[in-house]
Amino acid sequence: MQYELKDAPAFETQTLEVSLGPQHPSTHGVFRMNVVLDGETIVKLKPVMGYLHRNHEKLAENMTWLGSMPYTDRLDYICSMTNNFAYALAVEKLANLEVPERAQYIRVIMAELTRLVNHTLLIGFLLNDLGAFFTPVLYAFREREKILDLFEAVAGSRMMCNYLRFGGVKVDLTSDFIPRARQIINKYPKFLDEFEKLLSENEILMARCQNVGVLPKELAINAGISGPMLRASGVPYDIRKVDGYSIYNRFKFRVPIGEKGDVYDRYYVRILEMRESIKILDQAIKEIPDGEFITKEGGVGARAPRNFKPPKGDAYGRIEAPKGELGFYLVSDGTVKPYRYHVRPPSFINLTILEDMCLGQKVADAIIILGSIDIVLGEVDR
Amino acid sequence: MFGLGVLKGMWVTFKNFVLSYFSKDHLVTVQYPEEKIPEKERFRNFPFLIYDDKPEDLRCVSCDICAKECPPKCITIVRDSDAQGKPLKRPKVFDIDFSICMNCGICEEVCPFDAIFMDHEFEIAEFGRFEDLNYHKEDLLKSNEYFAKIRPQDVARIDAKRREKTKKTEPPQTTPTT
C-alpha cells in the first residue's frame, strides 16, 4: 500500500531513510532494519541480518555428530530443549535408532515446557514493545524461572540444557521432577488468566494491535511461514498434528487459529497455544511409564561419540518448535562427522515476510510487528 | 465501558504489588551476594580434575579423550614422561581455558576414568581475559571429598563402580606374592 497525500501541498517532500538497529533495543538482538519513511509511514523496509553469524553449520560439519548438540542449544537460546529435540530426531531418522518409551515422554514434557517458556516470554516482550514497560516481562520471568529451575535440576543448566542424546536423553528425571512439574502445571492456568487479564482487554492495546501488520492467508502459505504466525493467519497447520512425530499422536489437543492474522491474533493464538500445551503436559505426566531413558546403543554412542557413525544417506527431521517448523537436514557419508548439516530455522523464514507486513504502517508499528514475529537472533543468523 | 480493560489490568498490578509483601509466591527474588539459592545437584558450570587421597595421584591418565571430544576444544593435555623419556599415565600439562569452555558437560560424559567433572563454582570473575582464565592443572585439582559434598548422589554410584573395577584388577597382582 503506497501512502499518498490527498491534498498535496505545493512544497516538495522527501523520504527519510532510518536505520533501526543493530543497537536498537526493540529489535530483540542485533537485527537491523533499513526503513524508508514518508512522514511516519513506511514505504520500504530492508532487513539486514548476519550480525550474529557464528558459522554454526560449518562448525557442525567439522565435529562429531554429538559434538554439535550443545551448539544447537545456542540457536534459539530461549528454547534449547526443542532445538535438541529436532536435531536428535533428524539423527535418529538417519541412523534408525529406537527411542525408549520413557524417553519419548520425557522429550514431549520438555518440549511442551519449553513452549510455555517461549510463549510466556514472547508475550511479555511484545507487551513491552507496546509500551507496557517491563511489568508483563517480569511477571513472565517469574513464571519462566520456575520452569527453568526444573530444567536445571534435570539437565544441569537453565538455558543451555544439552539434554537429549541420540536414542534417548542424557540422564533420567530426578525423583521429585513429576510432583514439581505437576505443581507448576496446575498453577499455570491461573497465571495465564491473570496474564491475560492484565492486557488482553486493554483498549489501548487493542487499538494498537488490531488490524496492524495483517498477514493474509495466501501470502503466509506462499512465503513458507510456520508456527503460531501461520496459525494466526487462519491456517490450521501444526506439525505435531501433521507429522505426529515422537508420540504426539497419542495426546488430545486442539490447534488454535486466528482470524485476521494481525498482531493481536498472533498475541492471542500464543496464549491459547499455551493452554493446549498444558493439556498435553497433563496427559504426559499422568501417563509417563517407568523404564530406561536411553537405549543401550544410544548410551554407548553418548559415551564414545567417535564410534557413532550413521550409515550413508540423508534425513530431514522436523518438529513444531515454539516459533515454527524447526528442521535439520543432515547428510551422512558414513564417517564420524556430518557431510552436510543444514538448519531450517523458523524465525529466519518468518522474518522474510517482515516488509510485506510493514508497508503502509507507521514506524512505531514496525516495532510491534517485528515483536509479534517472535525472532531470536541466535537462530536467524546462526 | 471504555477504559474498563485498563482498570482491570491495573487491578492485577495492584494485587501483585500488595501480595509481594505477604506471599512467598509473589516475592521470588533473593538478595544475591548475601543470600543464595541452593545449587541443584546436577548443576554444571566449569570442569575440574578429581584426585582421590593426595593431589599427586589424580585419576586422569591423560588419555586425551576429553580434549578430542570437547566441542570448542578448550582442553590442552600434554602427557608426562619419566627421566628415560618413557610416557607416564599422568598429565604434565592439563589446561582448560574457561574463556572458551561452554559448560556443555561432554568431557564429563566421555571420560572413561571418572577423572573430570563439572563443578558448581561460578564466582570466578577475573581481570585478565586470557591468562587469568586459562586454568592450569594445579588450579583444577579438587578432592573426592569436595565432589562428594557437591554431588552426593553421583559420588555413591561412581565410587561403587571404581571399587568394582579395582577388585577386578587387584587379585591377579596380589596372588603371586602370597
XYZ file of C-alpha atoms in Angstrom:
560
model
C 0.000 0.000 0.000
C 1.589 3.236 -1.119
C 0.959 6.249 1.010
C -0.361 9.248 -0.903
C -1.003 12.733 0.242
C -4.612 13.554 -0.517
C -4.304 17.321 -0.844
C -0.731 17.586 -1.927
C 0.751 20.898 -0.837
C 2.843 22.963 -3.154
C 6.160 22.202 -1.457
C 8.193 19.141 -2.202
C 8.541 16.341 0.358
C 11.360 13.880 0.677
C 11.510 10.384 2.010
C 13.692 9.772 5.012
C 15.884 6.769 5.442
C 16.273 5.495 9.000
C 18.499 2.686 10.151
C 16.734 0.915 13.010
C 19.256 -1.214 14.810
C 21.522 -3.117 15.242
C 21.794 -1.485 18.654
C 18.128 -0.575 18.864
C 16.613 -2.106 21.999
C 13.374 -3.070 20.272
C 14.939 -5.286 17.640
C 15.405 -8.160 20.103
C 19.093 -8.521 19.470
C 21.428 -7.369 16.763
C 18.923 -7.029 13.963
C 18.817 -4.034 11.678
C 16.016 -2.616 9.574
C 16.724 -0.028 6.918
C 13.438 1.808 6.746
C 12.435 4.398 4.163
C 9.837 6.703 5.636
C 7.421 9.084 4.061
C 6.484 11.180 7.029
C 5.853 8.428 9.555
C 4.678 5.853 7.073
C 6.916 3.047 5.939
C 7.351 2.879 2.189
C 10.243 0.462 2.129
C 11.883 -1.803 4.657
C 15.016 -3.801 4.205
C 16.026 -6.245 6.938
C 19.769 -6.647 7.450
C 20.782 -9.891 9.101
C 24.018 -11.583 9.923
C 25.424 -9.560 12.812
C 25.325 -12.653 14.993
C 26.530 -15.155 12.418
C 28.547 -17.824 14.196
C 29.174 -20.284 11.416
C 27.036 -22.911 13.084
C 26.526 -25.166 10.084
C 30.159 -25.310 9.017
C 31.311 -25.791 12.595
C 28.980 -28.749 12.912
C 30.427 -30.300 9.773
C 33.815 -30.351 11.446
C 32.910 -32.119 14.668
C 31.283 -35.347 15.737
C 27.538 -35.842 15.474
C 27.146 -35.439 19.207
C 29.571 -32.519 19.308
C 27.110 -30.132 17.721
C 24.365 -30.985 20.197
C 25.489 -28.286 22.671
C 25.746 -25.855 19.766
C 22.110 -26.416 18.846
C 21.232 -25.072 22.303
C 22.654 -21.794 21.168
C 20.488 -21.455 18.078
C 17.284 -20.402 19.729
C 18.647 -19.878 23.178
C 15.219 -19.460 24.768
C 14.051 -22.944 23.844
C 17.128 -25.152 23.807
C 15.178 -28.338 24.525
C 13.237 -28.179 21.278
C 16.413 -27.482 19.326
C 17.963 -30.599 20.815
C 14.772 -32.466 20.024
C 14.800 -31.566 16.331
C 18.466 -32.452 15.933
C 18.123 -35.735 17.817
C 15.088 -36.609 15.727
C 16.971 -35.997 12.482
C 19.961 -38.073 13.565
C 17.739 -40.885 14.808
C 15.982 -40.932 11.459
C 19.361 -41.107 9.756
C 20.750 -43.870 11.961
C 17.450 -45.742 12.501
C 17.680 -45.519 16.246
C 14.861 -46.551 18.526
C 13.858 -44.352 21.431
C 12.526 -45.937 24.637
C 9.020 -45.142 25.760
C 10.023 -43.208 28.845
C 12.453 -41.065 26.875
C 9.707 -40.196 24.407
C 7.532 -38.963 27.235
C 10.395 -37.022 28.795
C 11.057 -35.369 25.449
C 7.435 -34.367 24.997
C 7.232 -32.978 28.526
C 10.394 -30.972 27.995
C 9.265 -29.691 24.598
C 5.929 -28.527 25.936
C 7.506 -26.894 28.973
C 9.788 -25.101 26.544
C 6.766 -23.923 24.600
C 5.333 -22.462 27.788
C 8.622 -20.709 28.488
C 8.892 -19.304 24.997
C 5.339 -18.072 24.617
C 5.194 -16.551 28.092
C 8.398 -14.703 27.467
C 7.448 -13.611 23.971
C 4.146 -12.182 25.118
C 5.946 -10.345 27.882
C 8.354 -8.772 25.424
C 5.648 -7.989 22.896
C 3.720 -6.094 25.537
C 6.969 -4.404 26.449
C 7.317 -3.210 22.857
C 3.764 -1.967 23.032
C 4.609 0.286 25.932
C 3.588 -1.785 28.951
C 7.047 -1.223 30.211
C 8.544 -4.286 31.971
C 5.653 -5.224 34.236
C 4.438 -8.057 31.982
C 8.019 -9.140 31.274
C 8.763 -9.504 34.937
C 5.573 -11.452 35.562
C 6.618 -13.668 32.669
C 10.119 -14.049 34.080
C 8.697 -15.037 37.442
C 6.805 -17.965 35.939
C 9.527 -18.862 33.482
C 12.065 -19.134 36.256
C 10.052 -21.919 37.877
C 10.267 -23.987 34.713
C 13.928 -23.144 34.219
C 14.574 -24.374 37.768
C 13.098 -27.697 36.702
C 15.378 -27.759 33.666
C 18.361 -27.008 35.849
C 17.516 -29.775 38.277
C 17.180 -32.310 35.472
C 19.628 -31.259 32.775
C 22.134 -29.202 34.738
C 21.632 -25.884 33.063
C 18.837 -23.374 32.930
C 19.055 -22.423 29.306
C 21.822 -24.391 27.598
C 20.318 -27.725 28.529
C 22.177 -30.103 26.174
C 19.838 -32.768 27.481
C 18.830 -35.003 24.594
C 21.018 -37.753 23.227
C 20.577 -39.914 20.155
C 18.314 -42.712 21.302
C 17.072 -41.121 24.499
C 18.016 -38.454 26.977
C 21.202 -37.777 28.922
C 20.026 -38.663 32.431
C 16.782 -39.790 33.944
C 14.414 -37.353 35.577
C 15.087 -36.525 39.190
C 12.810 -38.265 41.677
C 10.970 -35.067 42.545
C 10.505 -33.917 38.963
C 6.993 -35.251 38.375
C 5.425 -33.769 41.533
C 7.151 -30.444 40.952
C 6.149 -30.312 37.318
C 2.583 -31.156 38.239
C 2.564 -28.366 40.770
C 3.741 -25.853 38.176
C 1.295 -27.062 35.562
C -1.630 -26.931 37.972
C -0.811 -23.344 38.819
C -0.126 -22.247 35.261
C -3.705 -21.732 34.012
C -4.303 -19.364 36.938
C -1.241 -17.379 35.957
C -2.374 -17.296 32.342
C -5.768 -15.956 33.408
C -4.043 -13.215 35.312
C -1.614 -12.528 32.484
C -4.477 -12.295 30.049
C -6.488 -10.028 32.296
C -3.522 -7.709 32.507
C -3.729 -6.521 28.923
C -5.938 -8.621 26.645
C -8.924 -6.339 27.090
C -6.904 -3.186 27.332
C -8.362 -0.653 24.922
C -5.006 0.922 24.143
C -3.508 -2.444 23.310
C -6.445 -3.382 21.111
C -6.282 -0.096 19.234
C -2.588 -0.601 18.589
C -2.680 -4.290 17.702
C -5.868 -4.933 15.808
C -5.609 -4.585 12.038
C -1.904 -3.845 12.315
C 0.584 -5.941 10.395
C -2.024 -8.112 8.738
C -0.607 -11.225 7.115
C -3.070 -12.683 4.618
C -3.515 -16.431 4.488
C -2.253 -16.850 0.911
C 0.853 -14.782 1.469
C 1.639 -16.696 4.658
C 1.422 -20.026 2.852
C 3.405 -18.822 -0.147
C 6.188 -17.417 1.984
C 6.608 -20.663 3.920
C 5.617 -19.167 7.246
C 5.105 -21.700 10.002
C 4.195 -21.916 13.638
C 1.923 -19.536 15.544
C 2.370 -16.901 12.811
C 0.760 -19.152 10.233
C -1.971 -20.291 12.580
C -2.801 -16.707 13.492
C -3.485 -16.132 9.802
C -6.080 -18.873 9.921
C -4.229 -21.916 8.597
C -4.624 -24.891 10.938
C -1.182 -26.365 10.277
C 0.654 -27.864 13.192
C 3.460 -30.355 12.634
C 2.572 -32.090 15.887
C -0.720 -32.979 14.212
C 0.516 -33.344 10.628
C 3.588 -35.491 11.301
C 2.669 -36.873 14.684
C 6.402 -37.190 15.340
C 7.621 -38.793 18.544
C 4.413 -39.703 20.401
C 2.335 -36.609 19.749
C -0.464 -38.577 18.078
C -1.321 -40.064 21.470
C -2.327 -36.785 23.051
C -5.563 -34.920 22.723
C -5.126 -31.252 21.966
C -6.556 -28.678 19.641
C -4.802 -26.318 17.263
C -5.902 -22.743 17.927
C -6.143 -20.488 14.893
C -6.683 -16.773 14.420
C -8.980 -14.963 12.031
C -7.306 -11.929 10.553
C -3.628 -12.543 11.071
C -2.917 -9.213 12.737
C -0.660 -8.610 15.698
C -3.488 -9.166 18.170
C -4.286 -12.560 16.671
C -0.646 -13.563 16.915
C -0.631 -12.491 20.538
C -3.815 -14.346 21.348
C -3.020 -17.550 19.437
C 0.043 -17.923 21.619
C -1.973 -17.630 24.797
C -4.400 -20.262 23.527
C -1.492 -22.467 22.485
C -0.099 -22.368 25.996
C -3.414 -23.628 27.303
C -3.235 -26.535 24.853
C 0.356 -27.240 25.930
C -0.866 -27.522 29.489
C -3.372 -30.141 28.328
C -0.597 -32.160 26.669
C 1.571 -31.853 29.770
C -1.299 -33.015 31.962
C -1.716 -36.149 29.875
C 2.002 -36.826 29.505
C 2.697 -36.524 33.214
C -0.178 -38.835 34.008
C 0.908 -41.484 31.533
C 4.713 -41.425 31.805
C 5.914 -45.021 32.201
C 8.911 -46.373 34.060
C 11.755 -47.875 32.131
C 15.056 -46.956 30.607
C 15.716 -43.411 29.496
C 18.194 -44.261 26.735
C 18.754 -47.354 24.654
C 21.934 -49.352 25.233
C 23.172 -48.420 21.781
C 22.450 -44.764 22.421
C 24.239 -44.858 25.760
C 27.364 -46.224 24.128
C 27.102 -43.551 21.447
C 26.859 -40.812 24.068
C 29.943 -42.066 25.930
C 32.025 -42.584 22.801
C 30.899 -40.073 20.174
C 33.715 -41.093 17.857
C 32.235 -44.557 17.460
C 28.894 -43.215 16.350
C 28.782 -43.451 12.563
C 25.349 -43.254 10.950
C 25.046 -45.086 7.608
C 25.331 -43.207 4.348
C 22.255 -41.254 3.419
C 20.320 -38.143 4.275
C 17.465 -37.284 6.580
C 15.284 -34.333 7.396
C 13.896 -34.190 10.897
C 11.422 -31.501 11.778
C 9.421 -30.546 14.806
C 6.923 -27.918 15.766
C 9.248 -25.679 17.721
C 7.591 -22.843 19.658
C 8.499 -20.476 16.839
C 7.538 -22.657 13.913
C 8.923 -25.505 11.900
C 12.450 -26.256 13.023
C 14.139 -28.726 10.741
C 17.575 -30.252 10.440
C 18.707 -31.615 7.107
C 21.655 -33.934 7.539
C 23.733 -35.828 5.029
C 25.975 -38.593 6.245
C 28.871 -40.123 4.342
C 29.315 -42.843 6.936
C 32.013 -41.079 8.961
C 32.070 -39.550 12.425
C 31.238 -36.114 11.053
C 28.183 -34.921 9.149
C 28.877 -34.354 5.457
C 26.239 -31.655 5.261
C 24.367 -30.069 8.106
C 21.615 -27.615 7.405
C 19.210 -25.884 9.742
C 15.811 -24.656 8.711
C 15.253 -22.003 11.340
C 11.660 -20.861 11.852
C 12.460 -17.324 12.934
C 14.617 -16.640 9.887
C 11.951 -17.740 7.446
C 9.187 -15.988 9.346
C 11.272 -12.835 9.274
C 11.392 -12.732 5.466
C 7.778 -11.563 5.458
C 8.508 -8.503 7.569
C 8.475 -5.961 4.730
C 5.106 -7.094 3.369
C 3.540 -6.688 6.774
C 5.107 -3.321 7.482
C 4.406 -1.422 4.251
C 1.925 1.371 4.808
C 2.151 1.121 8.567
C 3.600 3.679 10.924
C 7.186 3.325 12.042
C 6.104 2.643 15.640
C 4.075 -0.303 14.362
C 7.118 -1.845 12.706
C 8.494 -2.493 16.178
C 5.448 -4.420 17.355
C 5.133 -6.282 14.065
C 8.729 -7.406 14.479
C 7.964 -8.317 18.087
C 4.975 -10.396 17.081
C 7.021 -12.470 14.627
C 8.963 -13.838 17.574
C 12.555 -13.879 16.422
C 15.665 -14.866 18.262
C 18.748 -13.595 16.556
C 20.802 -16.600 17.541
C 18.593 -18.613 15.265
C 18.139 -16.053 12.494
C 21.855 -15.591 11.930
C 23.174 -18.923 13.207
C -17.446 0.869 29.133
C -14.345 2.300 27.527
C -11.364 2.089 29.827
C -12.603 -0.856 31.832
C -9.889 -3.072 30.360
C -7.229 -0.635 31.503
C -8.633 -0.604 35.027
C -8.795 -4.394 35.132
C -5.136 -4.589 34.163
C -4.215 -2.006 36.755
C -6.014 -4.074 39.378
C -3.756 -7.018 38.522
C -0.638 -4.943 39.033
C -2.021 -3.533 42.289
C -2.842 -7.002 43.570
C 0.639 -8.248 42.711
C 2.213 -5.227 44.378
C 0.342 -5.783 47.632
C 0.800 -9.539 47.598
C 4.557 -9.181 47.153
C 4.683 -8.060 50.794
C 2.847 -11.112 52.108
C 3.063 -14.032 49.734
C 6.181 -16.076 49.095
C 4.820 -16.874 45.639
C 4.890 -13.257 44.606
C 8.249 -12.272 46.031
C 10.617 -14.617 44.294
C 13.841 -12.649 44.223
C 16.742 -13.138 46.621
C 19.351 -10.586 47.648
C 22.166 -12.227 45.736
C 25.560 -11.667 47.351
C 24.093 -12.056 50.849
C 21.512 -14.693 50.039
C 21.987 -17.540 47.626
C 19.646 -20.075 46.123
C 20.860 -23.604 46.960
C 22.548 -25.222 43.987
C 20.938 -28.135 42.230
C 22.973 -31.297 42.329
C 23.176 -31.636 38.553
C 24.075 -28.014 38.020
C 27.152 -27.818 35.848
C 29.497 -24.966 35.337
C 33.195 -25.492 34.648
C 35.148 -28.739 34.754
C 37.595 -29.732 37.479
C 40.007 -32.610 37.906
C 39.434 -35.047 40.708
C 42.033 -36.764 42.941
C 41.479 -39.486 45.476
C 43.763 -39.008 48.507
C 46.751 -36.867 47.634
C 46.789 -34.186 44.931
C 49.643 -36.109 43.257
C 47.631 -39.205 42.380
C 44.907 -37.726 40.281
C 42.622 -40.032 38.355
C 43.451 -38.555 34.964
C 45.660 -40.828 32.854
C 45.991 -38.216 30.077
C 44.217 -40.358 27.505
C 43.225 -37.177 25.627
C 39.631 -38.291 25.004
C 38.057 -35.230 26.632
C 40.350 -32.909 24.690
C 39.332 -34.595 21.444
C 35.625 -34.608 22.175
C 35.403 -31.112 23.608
C 33.318 -29.218 21.027
C 35.053 -25.823 21.364
C 38.444 -27.509 22.025
C 39.257 -25.752 25.278
C 41.326 -28.555 26.866
C 45.060 -28.943 26.337
C 46.778 -32.084 27.628
C 50.473 -32.969 27.500
C 51.467 -36.391 28.765
C 54.147 -36.624 31.417
C 57.226 -38.794 30.960
C 59.895 -40.139 33.283
C 63.633 -39.450 33.147
C 64.188 -42.019 30.382
C 61.517 -40.407 28.250
C 59.019 -43.217 28.784
C 55.471 -41.810 28.750
C 53.681 -41.968 32.069
C 49.987 -42.324 32.786
C 49.561 -38.841 34.130
C 49.335 -35.395 32.584
C 52.217 -32.971 32.698
C 50.102 -30.111 31.437
C 46.346 -30.011 31.825
C 44.922 -26.631 30.842
C 41.307 -25.674 30.472
C 40.598 -22.278 29.018
C 37.491 -21.117 30.847
C 37.041 -18.280 28.409
C 36.398 -20.877 25.694
C 34.602 -23.585 27.685
C 30.865 -23.541 27.095
C 29.787 -25.714 30.052
C 28.300 -28.461 27.903
C 29.487 -31.307 30.137
C 30.622 -33.582 27.323
C 34.090 -34.062 28.873
C 32.450 -35.454 31.995
C 30.313 -37.829 29.943
C 33.074 -39.243 27.771
C 35.768 -39.658 30.456
C 36.247 -43.413 30.961
C 38.175 -42.915 34.215
C 35.725 -40.595 36.025
C 38.527 -38.088 36.325
C 36.875 -34.886 35.157
C 33.606 -33.486 36.464
C 31.598 -30.322 36.211
C 31.949 -28.002 39.168
C 29.375 -25.859 40.964
C 31.758 -22.938 41.397
C 30.521 -19.924 39.461
C 32.046 -16.842 41.083
C 35.249 -16.911 39.084
C 35.420 -13.402 37.619
C 38.937 -12.268 36.753
C 40.537 -9.102 35.486
C 42.573 -10.684 32.714
C 40.833 -12.155 29.714
C 43.452 -14.601 28.563
C 45.984 -15.858 31.107
C 43.781 -15.418 34.191
C 41.022 -17.595 32.805
C 43.349 -20.277 31.464
C 43.239 -22.686 34.399
C 46.213 -24.987 34.863
C 46.419 -28.406 36.450
C 47.034 -27.075 39.964
C 44.006 -24.761 39.823
C 41.751 -27.505 38.558
C 42.565 -30.142 41.171
C 39.865 -30.891 43.707
C 39.437 -33.767 46.117
C 36.914 -36.566 46.047
C 35.510 -35.263 49.337
C 34.660 -31.993 47.651
C 32.964 -33.935 44.885
C 31.013 -35.924 47.470
C 29.893 -32.664 49.003
C 28.562 -31.108 45.806
C 27.137 -34.240 44.213
C 26.197 -36.745 46.914
C 24.086 -38.910 44.604
C 26.636 -39.293 41.835
C 29.577 -39.976 44.118
C 27.991 -43.116 45.569
C 27.429 -44.563 42.097
C 30.894 -43.649 40.842
C 32.743 -44.855 43.941
C 30.933 -48.189 43.771
C 31.871 -48.533 40.110
C 35.506 -47.738 40.858
C 35.670 -50.203 43.760
C 34.376 -52.931 41.484
C 36.979 -52.071 38.883
C 39.873 -52.212 41.363
C 38.568 -55.516 42.741
C 38.692 -56.984 39.275
C 42.224 -55.813 38.582
C 43.814 -56.313 42.013
C 43.523 -60.080 42.731
C 45.874 -61.210 39.937
C 48.507 -58.786 41.265
C 48.221 -59.959 44.861
C 48.078 -63.738 44.290
C 51.683 -64.255 43.078
C 53.147 -62.537 46.171
C 51.296 -64.725 48.673
